[in-house]
mmCIF file of C-alpha atoms and ligand atoms in Angstrom:
data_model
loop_
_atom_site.group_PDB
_atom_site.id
_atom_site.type_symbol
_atom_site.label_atom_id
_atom_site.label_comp_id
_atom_site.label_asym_id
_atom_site.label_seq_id
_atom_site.Cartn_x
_atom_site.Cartn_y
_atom_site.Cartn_z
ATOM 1 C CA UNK J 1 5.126 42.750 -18.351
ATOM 2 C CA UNK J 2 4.701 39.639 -20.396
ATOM 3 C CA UNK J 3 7.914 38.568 -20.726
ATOM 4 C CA UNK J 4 7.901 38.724 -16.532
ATOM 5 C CA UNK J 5 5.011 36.796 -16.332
ATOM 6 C CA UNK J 6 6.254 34.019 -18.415
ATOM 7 C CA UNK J 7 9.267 34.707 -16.534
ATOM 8 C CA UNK J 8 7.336 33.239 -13.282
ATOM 9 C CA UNK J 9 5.560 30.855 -14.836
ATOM 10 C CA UNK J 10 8.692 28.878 -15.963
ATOM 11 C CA UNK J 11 10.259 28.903 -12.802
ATOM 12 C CA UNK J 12 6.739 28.049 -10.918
ATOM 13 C CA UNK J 13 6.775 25.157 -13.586
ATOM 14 C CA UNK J 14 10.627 24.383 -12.857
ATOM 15 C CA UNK J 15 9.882 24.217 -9.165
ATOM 16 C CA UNK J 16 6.766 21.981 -9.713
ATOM 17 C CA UNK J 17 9.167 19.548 -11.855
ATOM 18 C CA UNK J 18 11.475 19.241 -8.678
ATOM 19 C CA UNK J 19 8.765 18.542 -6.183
ATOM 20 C CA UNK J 20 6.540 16.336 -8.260
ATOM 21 C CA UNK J 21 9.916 14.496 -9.164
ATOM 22 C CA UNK J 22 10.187 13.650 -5.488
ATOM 23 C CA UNK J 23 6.920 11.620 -5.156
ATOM 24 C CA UNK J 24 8.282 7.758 -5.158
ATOM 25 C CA UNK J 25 7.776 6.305 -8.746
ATOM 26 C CA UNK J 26 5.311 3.994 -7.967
ATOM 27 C CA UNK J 27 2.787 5.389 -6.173
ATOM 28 C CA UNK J 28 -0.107 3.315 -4.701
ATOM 29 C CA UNK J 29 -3.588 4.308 -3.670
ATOM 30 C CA UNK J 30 -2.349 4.335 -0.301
ATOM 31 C CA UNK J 31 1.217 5.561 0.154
ATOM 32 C CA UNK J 32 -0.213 8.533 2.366
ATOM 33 C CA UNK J 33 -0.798 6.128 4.646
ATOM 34 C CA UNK J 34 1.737 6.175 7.950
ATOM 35 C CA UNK J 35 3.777 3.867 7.884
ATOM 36 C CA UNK J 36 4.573 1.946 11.206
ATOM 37 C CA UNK J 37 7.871 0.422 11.754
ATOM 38 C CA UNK J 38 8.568 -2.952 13.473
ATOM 39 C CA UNK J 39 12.289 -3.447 14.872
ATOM 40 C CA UNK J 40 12.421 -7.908 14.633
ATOM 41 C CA UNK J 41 14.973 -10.075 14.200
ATOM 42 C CA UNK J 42 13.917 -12.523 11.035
ATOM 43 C CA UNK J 43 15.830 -15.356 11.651
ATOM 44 C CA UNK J 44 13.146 -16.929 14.644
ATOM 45 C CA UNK J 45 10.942 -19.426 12.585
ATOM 46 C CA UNK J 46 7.734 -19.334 12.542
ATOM 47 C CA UNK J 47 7.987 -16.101 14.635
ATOM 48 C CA UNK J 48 9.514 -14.457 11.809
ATOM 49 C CA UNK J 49 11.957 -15.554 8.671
ATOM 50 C CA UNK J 50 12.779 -14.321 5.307
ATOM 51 C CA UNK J 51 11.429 -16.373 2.257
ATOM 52 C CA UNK J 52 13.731 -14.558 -0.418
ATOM 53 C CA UNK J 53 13.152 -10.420 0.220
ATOM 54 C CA UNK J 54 10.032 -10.879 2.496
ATOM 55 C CA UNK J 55 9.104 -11.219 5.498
ATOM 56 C CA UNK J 56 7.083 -13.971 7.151
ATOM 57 C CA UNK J 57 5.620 -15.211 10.187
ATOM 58 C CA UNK J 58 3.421 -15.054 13.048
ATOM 59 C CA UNK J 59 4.893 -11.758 14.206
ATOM 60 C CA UNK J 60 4.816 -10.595 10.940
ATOM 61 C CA UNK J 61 0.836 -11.369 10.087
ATOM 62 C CA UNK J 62 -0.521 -10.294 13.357
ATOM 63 C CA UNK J 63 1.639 -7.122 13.178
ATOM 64 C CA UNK J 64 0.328 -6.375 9.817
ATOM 65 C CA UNK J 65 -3.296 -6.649 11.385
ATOM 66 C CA UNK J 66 -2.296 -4.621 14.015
ATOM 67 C CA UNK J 67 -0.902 -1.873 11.233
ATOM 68 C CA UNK J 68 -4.684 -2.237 9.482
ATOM 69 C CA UNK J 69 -6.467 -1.614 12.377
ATOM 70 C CA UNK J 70 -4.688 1.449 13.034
ATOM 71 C CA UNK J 71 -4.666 2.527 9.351
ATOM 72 C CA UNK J 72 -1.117 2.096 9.423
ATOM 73 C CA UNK J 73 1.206 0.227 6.307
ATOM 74 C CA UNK J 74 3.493 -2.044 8.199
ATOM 75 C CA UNK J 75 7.290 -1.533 7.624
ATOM 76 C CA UNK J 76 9.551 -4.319 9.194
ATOM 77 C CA UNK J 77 12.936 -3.698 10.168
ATOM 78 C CA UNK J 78 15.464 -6.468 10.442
ATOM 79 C CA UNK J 79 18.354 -6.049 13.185
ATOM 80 C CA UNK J 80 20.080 -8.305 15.570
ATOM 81 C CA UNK J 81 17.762 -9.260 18.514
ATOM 82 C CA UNK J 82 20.283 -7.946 21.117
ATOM 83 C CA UNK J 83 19.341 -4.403 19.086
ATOM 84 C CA UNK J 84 15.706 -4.104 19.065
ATOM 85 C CA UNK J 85 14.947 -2.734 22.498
ATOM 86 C CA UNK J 86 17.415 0.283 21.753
ATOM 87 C CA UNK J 87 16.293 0.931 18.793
ATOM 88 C CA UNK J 88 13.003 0.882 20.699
ATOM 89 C CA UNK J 89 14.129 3.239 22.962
ATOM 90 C CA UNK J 90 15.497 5.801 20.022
ATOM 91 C CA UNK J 91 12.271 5.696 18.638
ATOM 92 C CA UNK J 92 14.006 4.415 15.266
ATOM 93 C CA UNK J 93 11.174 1.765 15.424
ATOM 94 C CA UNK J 94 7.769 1.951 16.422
ATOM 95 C CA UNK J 95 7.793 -0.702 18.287
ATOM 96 C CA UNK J 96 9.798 -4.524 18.780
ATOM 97 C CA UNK J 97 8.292 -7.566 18.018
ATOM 98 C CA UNK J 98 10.471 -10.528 17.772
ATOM 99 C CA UNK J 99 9.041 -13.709 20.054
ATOM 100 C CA UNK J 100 9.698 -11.200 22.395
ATOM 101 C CA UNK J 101 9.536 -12.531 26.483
ATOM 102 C CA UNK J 102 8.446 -10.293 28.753
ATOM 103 C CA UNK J 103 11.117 -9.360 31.610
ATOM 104 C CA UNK J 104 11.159 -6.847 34.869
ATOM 105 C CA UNK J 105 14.774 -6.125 33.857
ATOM 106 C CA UNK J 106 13.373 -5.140 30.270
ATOM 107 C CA UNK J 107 9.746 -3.215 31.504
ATOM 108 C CA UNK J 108 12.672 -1.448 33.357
ATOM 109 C CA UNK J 109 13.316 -0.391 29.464
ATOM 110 C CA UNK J 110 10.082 -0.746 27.572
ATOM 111 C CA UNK J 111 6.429 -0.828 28.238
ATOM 112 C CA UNK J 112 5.238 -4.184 26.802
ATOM 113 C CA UNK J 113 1.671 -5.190 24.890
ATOM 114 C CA UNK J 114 -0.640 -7.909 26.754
ATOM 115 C CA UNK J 115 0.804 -10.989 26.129
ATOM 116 C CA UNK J 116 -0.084 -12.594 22.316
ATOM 117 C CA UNK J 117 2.057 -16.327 22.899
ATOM 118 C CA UNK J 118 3.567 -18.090 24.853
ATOM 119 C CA UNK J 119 7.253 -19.414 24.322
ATOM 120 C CA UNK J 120 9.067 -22.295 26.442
ATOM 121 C CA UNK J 121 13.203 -22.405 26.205
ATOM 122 C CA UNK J 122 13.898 -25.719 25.628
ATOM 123 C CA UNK J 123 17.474 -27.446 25.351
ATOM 124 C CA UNK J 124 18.575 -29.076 22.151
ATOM 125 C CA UNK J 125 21.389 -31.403 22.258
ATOM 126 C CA UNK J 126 22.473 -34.599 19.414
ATOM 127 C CA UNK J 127 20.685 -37.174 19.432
ATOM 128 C CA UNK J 128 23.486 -39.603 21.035
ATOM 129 C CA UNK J 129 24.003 -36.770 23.766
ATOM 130 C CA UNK J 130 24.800 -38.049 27.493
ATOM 131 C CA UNK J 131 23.161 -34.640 28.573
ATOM 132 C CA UNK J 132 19.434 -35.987 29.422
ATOM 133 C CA UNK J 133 17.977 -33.606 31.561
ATOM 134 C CA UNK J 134 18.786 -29.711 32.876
ATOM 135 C CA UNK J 135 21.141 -31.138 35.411
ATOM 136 C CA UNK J 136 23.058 -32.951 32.746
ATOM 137 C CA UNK J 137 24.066 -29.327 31.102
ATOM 138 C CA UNK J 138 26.470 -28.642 34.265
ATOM 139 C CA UNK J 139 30.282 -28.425 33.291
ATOM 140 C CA UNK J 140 28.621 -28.251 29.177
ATOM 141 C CA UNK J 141 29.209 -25.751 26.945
ATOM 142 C CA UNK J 142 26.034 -24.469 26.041
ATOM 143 C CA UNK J 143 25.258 -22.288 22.742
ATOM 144 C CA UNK J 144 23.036 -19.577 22.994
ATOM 145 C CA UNK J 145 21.521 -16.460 20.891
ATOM 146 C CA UNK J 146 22.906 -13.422 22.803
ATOM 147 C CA UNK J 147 20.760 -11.217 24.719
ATOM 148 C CA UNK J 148 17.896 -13.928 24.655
ATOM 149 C CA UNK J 149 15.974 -15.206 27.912
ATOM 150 C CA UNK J 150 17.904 -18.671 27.099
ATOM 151 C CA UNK J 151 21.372 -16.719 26.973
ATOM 152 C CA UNK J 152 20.561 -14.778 30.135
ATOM 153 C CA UNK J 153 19.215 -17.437 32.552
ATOM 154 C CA UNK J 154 21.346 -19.694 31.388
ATOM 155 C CA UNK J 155 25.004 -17.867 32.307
ATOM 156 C CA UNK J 156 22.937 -17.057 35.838
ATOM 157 C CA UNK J 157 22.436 -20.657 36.236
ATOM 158 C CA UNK J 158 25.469 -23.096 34.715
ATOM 159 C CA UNK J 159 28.113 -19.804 34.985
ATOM 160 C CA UNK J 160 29.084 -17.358 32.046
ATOM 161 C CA UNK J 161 32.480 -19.173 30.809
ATOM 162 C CA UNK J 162 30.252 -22.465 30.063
ATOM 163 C CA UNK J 163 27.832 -20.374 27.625
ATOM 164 C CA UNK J 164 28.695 -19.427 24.189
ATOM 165 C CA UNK J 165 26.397 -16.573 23.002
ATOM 166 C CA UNK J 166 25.981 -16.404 19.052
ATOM 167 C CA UNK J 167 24.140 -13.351 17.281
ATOM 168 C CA UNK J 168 21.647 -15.749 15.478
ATOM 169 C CA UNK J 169 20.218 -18.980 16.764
ATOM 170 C CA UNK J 170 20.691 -20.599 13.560
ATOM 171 C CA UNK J 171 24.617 -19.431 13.979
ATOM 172 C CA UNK J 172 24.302 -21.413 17.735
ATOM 173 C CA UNK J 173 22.964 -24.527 15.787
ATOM 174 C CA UNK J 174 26.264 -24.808 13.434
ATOM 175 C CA UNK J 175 27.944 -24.628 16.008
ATOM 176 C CA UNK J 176 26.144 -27.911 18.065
ATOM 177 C CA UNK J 177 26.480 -29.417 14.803
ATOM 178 C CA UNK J 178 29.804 -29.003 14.448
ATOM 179 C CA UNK J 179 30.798 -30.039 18.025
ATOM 180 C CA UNK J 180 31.974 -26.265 19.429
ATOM 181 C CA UNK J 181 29.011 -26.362 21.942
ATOM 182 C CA UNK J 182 27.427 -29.451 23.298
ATOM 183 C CA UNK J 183 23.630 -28.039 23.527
ATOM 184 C CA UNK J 184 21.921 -25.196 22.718
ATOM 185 C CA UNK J 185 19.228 -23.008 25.092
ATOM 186 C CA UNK J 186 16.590 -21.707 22.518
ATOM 187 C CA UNK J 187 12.842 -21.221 22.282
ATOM 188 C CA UNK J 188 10.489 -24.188 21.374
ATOM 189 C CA UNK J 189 9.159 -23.022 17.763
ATOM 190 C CA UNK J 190 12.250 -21.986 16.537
ATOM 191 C CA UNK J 191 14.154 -25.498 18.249
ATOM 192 C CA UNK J 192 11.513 -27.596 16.207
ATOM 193 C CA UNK J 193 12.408 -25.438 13.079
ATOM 194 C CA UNK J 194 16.002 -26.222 13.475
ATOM 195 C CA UNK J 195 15.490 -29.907 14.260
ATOM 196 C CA UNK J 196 13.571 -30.301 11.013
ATOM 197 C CA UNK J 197 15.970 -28.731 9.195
ATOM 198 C CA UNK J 198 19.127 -30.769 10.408
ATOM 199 C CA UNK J 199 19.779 -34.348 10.930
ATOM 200 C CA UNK J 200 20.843 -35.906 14.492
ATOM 201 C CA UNK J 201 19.739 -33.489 16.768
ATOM 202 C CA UNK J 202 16.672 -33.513 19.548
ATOM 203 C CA UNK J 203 14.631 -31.528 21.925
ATOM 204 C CA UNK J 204 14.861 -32.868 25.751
ATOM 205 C CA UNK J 205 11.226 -33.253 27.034
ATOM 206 C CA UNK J 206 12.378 -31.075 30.106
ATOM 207 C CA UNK J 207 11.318 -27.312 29.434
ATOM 208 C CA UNK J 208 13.706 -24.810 30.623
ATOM 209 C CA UNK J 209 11.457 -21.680 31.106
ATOM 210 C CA UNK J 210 7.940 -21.040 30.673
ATOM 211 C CA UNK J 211 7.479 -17.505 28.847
ATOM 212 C CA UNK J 212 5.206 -14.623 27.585
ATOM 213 C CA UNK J 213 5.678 -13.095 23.940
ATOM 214 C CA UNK J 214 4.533 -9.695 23.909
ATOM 215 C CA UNK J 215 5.413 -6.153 21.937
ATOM 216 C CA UNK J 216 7.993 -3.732 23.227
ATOM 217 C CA UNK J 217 6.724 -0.068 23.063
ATOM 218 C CA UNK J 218 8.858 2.998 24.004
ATOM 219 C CA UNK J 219 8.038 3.647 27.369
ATOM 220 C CA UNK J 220 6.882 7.427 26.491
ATOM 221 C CA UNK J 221 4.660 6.418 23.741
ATOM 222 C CA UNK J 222 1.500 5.295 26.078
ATOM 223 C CA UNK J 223 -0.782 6.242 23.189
ATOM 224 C CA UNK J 224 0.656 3.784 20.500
ATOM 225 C CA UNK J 225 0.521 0.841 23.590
ATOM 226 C CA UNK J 226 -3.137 1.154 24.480
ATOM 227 C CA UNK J 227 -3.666 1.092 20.230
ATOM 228 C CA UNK J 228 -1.628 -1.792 20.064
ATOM 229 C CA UNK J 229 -3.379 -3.281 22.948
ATOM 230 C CA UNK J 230 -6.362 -2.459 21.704
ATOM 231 C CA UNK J 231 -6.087 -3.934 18.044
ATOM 232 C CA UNK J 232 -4.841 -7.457 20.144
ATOM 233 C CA UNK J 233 -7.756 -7.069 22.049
ATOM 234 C CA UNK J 234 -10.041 -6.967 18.926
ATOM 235 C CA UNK J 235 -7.772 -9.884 16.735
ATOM 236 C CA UNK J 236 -8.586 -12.060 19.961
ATOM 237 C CA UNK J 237 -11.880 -11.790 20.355
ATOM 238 C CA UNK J 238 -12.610 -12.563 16.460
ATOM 239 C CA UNK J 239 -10.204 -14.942 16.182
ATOM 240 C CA UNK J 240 -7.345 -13.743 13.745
ATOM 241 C CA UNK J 241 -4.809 -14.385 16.643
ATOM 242 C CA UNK J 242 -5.852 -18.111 16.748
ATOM 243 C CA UNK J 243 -6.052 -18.524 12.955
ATOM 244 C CA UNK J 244 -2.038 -17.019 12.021
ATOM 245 C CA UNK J 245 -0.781 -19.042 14.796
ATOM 246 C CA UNK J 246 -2.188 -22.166 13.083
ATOM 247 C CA UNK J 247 -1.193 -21.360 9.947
ATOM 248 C CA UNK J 248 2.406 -21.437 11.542
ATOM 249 C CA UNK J 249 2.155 -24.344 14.014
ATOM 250 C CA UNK J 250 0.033 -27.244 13.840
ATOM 251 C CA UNK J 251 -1.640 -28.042 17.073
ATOM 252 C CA UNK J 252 -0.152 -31.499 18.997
HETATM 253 N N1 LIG A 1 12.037 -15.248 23.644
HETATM 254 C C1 LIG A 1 13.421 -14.987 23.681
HETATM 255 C C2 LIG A 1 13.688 -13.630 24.293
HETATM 256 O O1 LIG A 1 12.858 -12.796 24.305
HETATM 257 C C3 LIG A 1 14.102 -15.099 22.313
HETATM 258 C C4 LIG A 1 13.545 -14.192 21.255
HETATM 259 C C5 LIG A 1 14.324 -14.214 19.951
HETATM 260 O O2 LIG A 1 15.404 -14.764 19.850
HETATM 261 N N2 LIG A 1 13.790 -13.623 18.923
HETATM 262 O O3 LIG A 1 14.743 -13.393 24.779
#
């Protein structure tokens, strides 16, 4: 009889071993906490960039608000932009959030989150460019990030073999530096971003498009998109909104 009962206990102890051994090594006070996952694409400045392994941004701050007021850790998941409504619609993310504009042809896909910003797409071109104006672009080659407002509108409106369509917008600005493209279609924040960051190019005063920036949410998951609207609601009203978009973009 005893020599069953130790029997048991060593294997109840063996099989305690193996489970406990599963519990992530560093365990914090809240790692029971859900974790909700945010598809982006972090290569969108100040939207959302990588400074060494982690994330930043607007996007990034207000969605880890959102995360806290839902009692939620915030897990961000990089992917190309053209992904991030799929992976939407999979349910591999909780939801997209990536200077996101809303569309009809994408509400066809996603529900989308009251509107947090709004974006314009503007047209960056060298600073000696002949193209002055939107009507200047016609017969250009114009660089784009694919799957973007910018890339969409613009093969509507100067024809698909005069637009180049990169994965990354910073991909689309090598490329105007380099001479393959002779403007690019992007977003203001991230065009002023780029500008600073390289020598000889400019933003043409004309604005392209005039935009809302809000969060894609599968179109089944109604509960998670009045949350979500619910927690924007609340970081309005008190102000967080307002204060992360400062800390991002000084006011002109
Ligand atoms: N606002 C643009 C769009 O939604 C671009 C967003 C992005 O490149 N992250 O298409």
């Amino acid at each position: 009889m005893k020599k069953v009962l130790s029997l048991i206990l060593a294997a109840a102890l063996i099989l305690c071993f193996a489970a406990c051994s599963q519990q992530p090594a560093t365990e914090t006070p809240d790692a029971n906490a859900t974790v909700i996952k945010m598809g982006t694409n972090a290569a969108f400045p100040p939207y959302e960039f990588k400074e060494g392994e982690a994330f930043k941004g607007i996007d990034v701050d207000i969605a880890t608000e959102i995360a806290k007021e839902l009692g939620a850790k915030l897990e961000v998941v990089d992917m190309e932009f053209d992904s991030i409504i799929t992976s939407v619609q999979q349910g591999e993310v909780d939801f997209g959030m990536a200077g996101m504009t809303v569309t009809d042809e994408r509400k066809l896909e996603v529900n989308f989150t009251s509107s947090y910003a709004t974006g314009v797409q503007v047209v960056i071109v060298p600073e000696d460019s002949d193209i002055k104006d939107l009507d200047g672009l016609e017969g250009k080659k114009i660089g784009t990030q694919l799957g973007t407002t910018g890339d969409i509108y613009s093969k509507d409106d100067y024809g698909e073999e005069n637009v180049v369509s990169y994965s990354k917008g910073a991909d689309a600005i090598i490329a105007l530096k380099g001479g393959d493209v002779d403007a690019v279609i992007i977003d203001n924040e991230p065009a002023k971003a780029f500008v600073a960051q390289n020598e000889g190019l400019k933003i043409l005063e004309t604005e392209y498009a005039i935009e809302d920036y809000a969060i894609a949410v599968k179109k089944e998951n109604t509960e998670l998109l009045d949350k979500i609207n619910a927690a924007l609601e609340k970081l309005t009203a008190d102000g967080t909104i307002d204060k992360i978009i400062a800390n991002y973009i000084s006011a002109e």
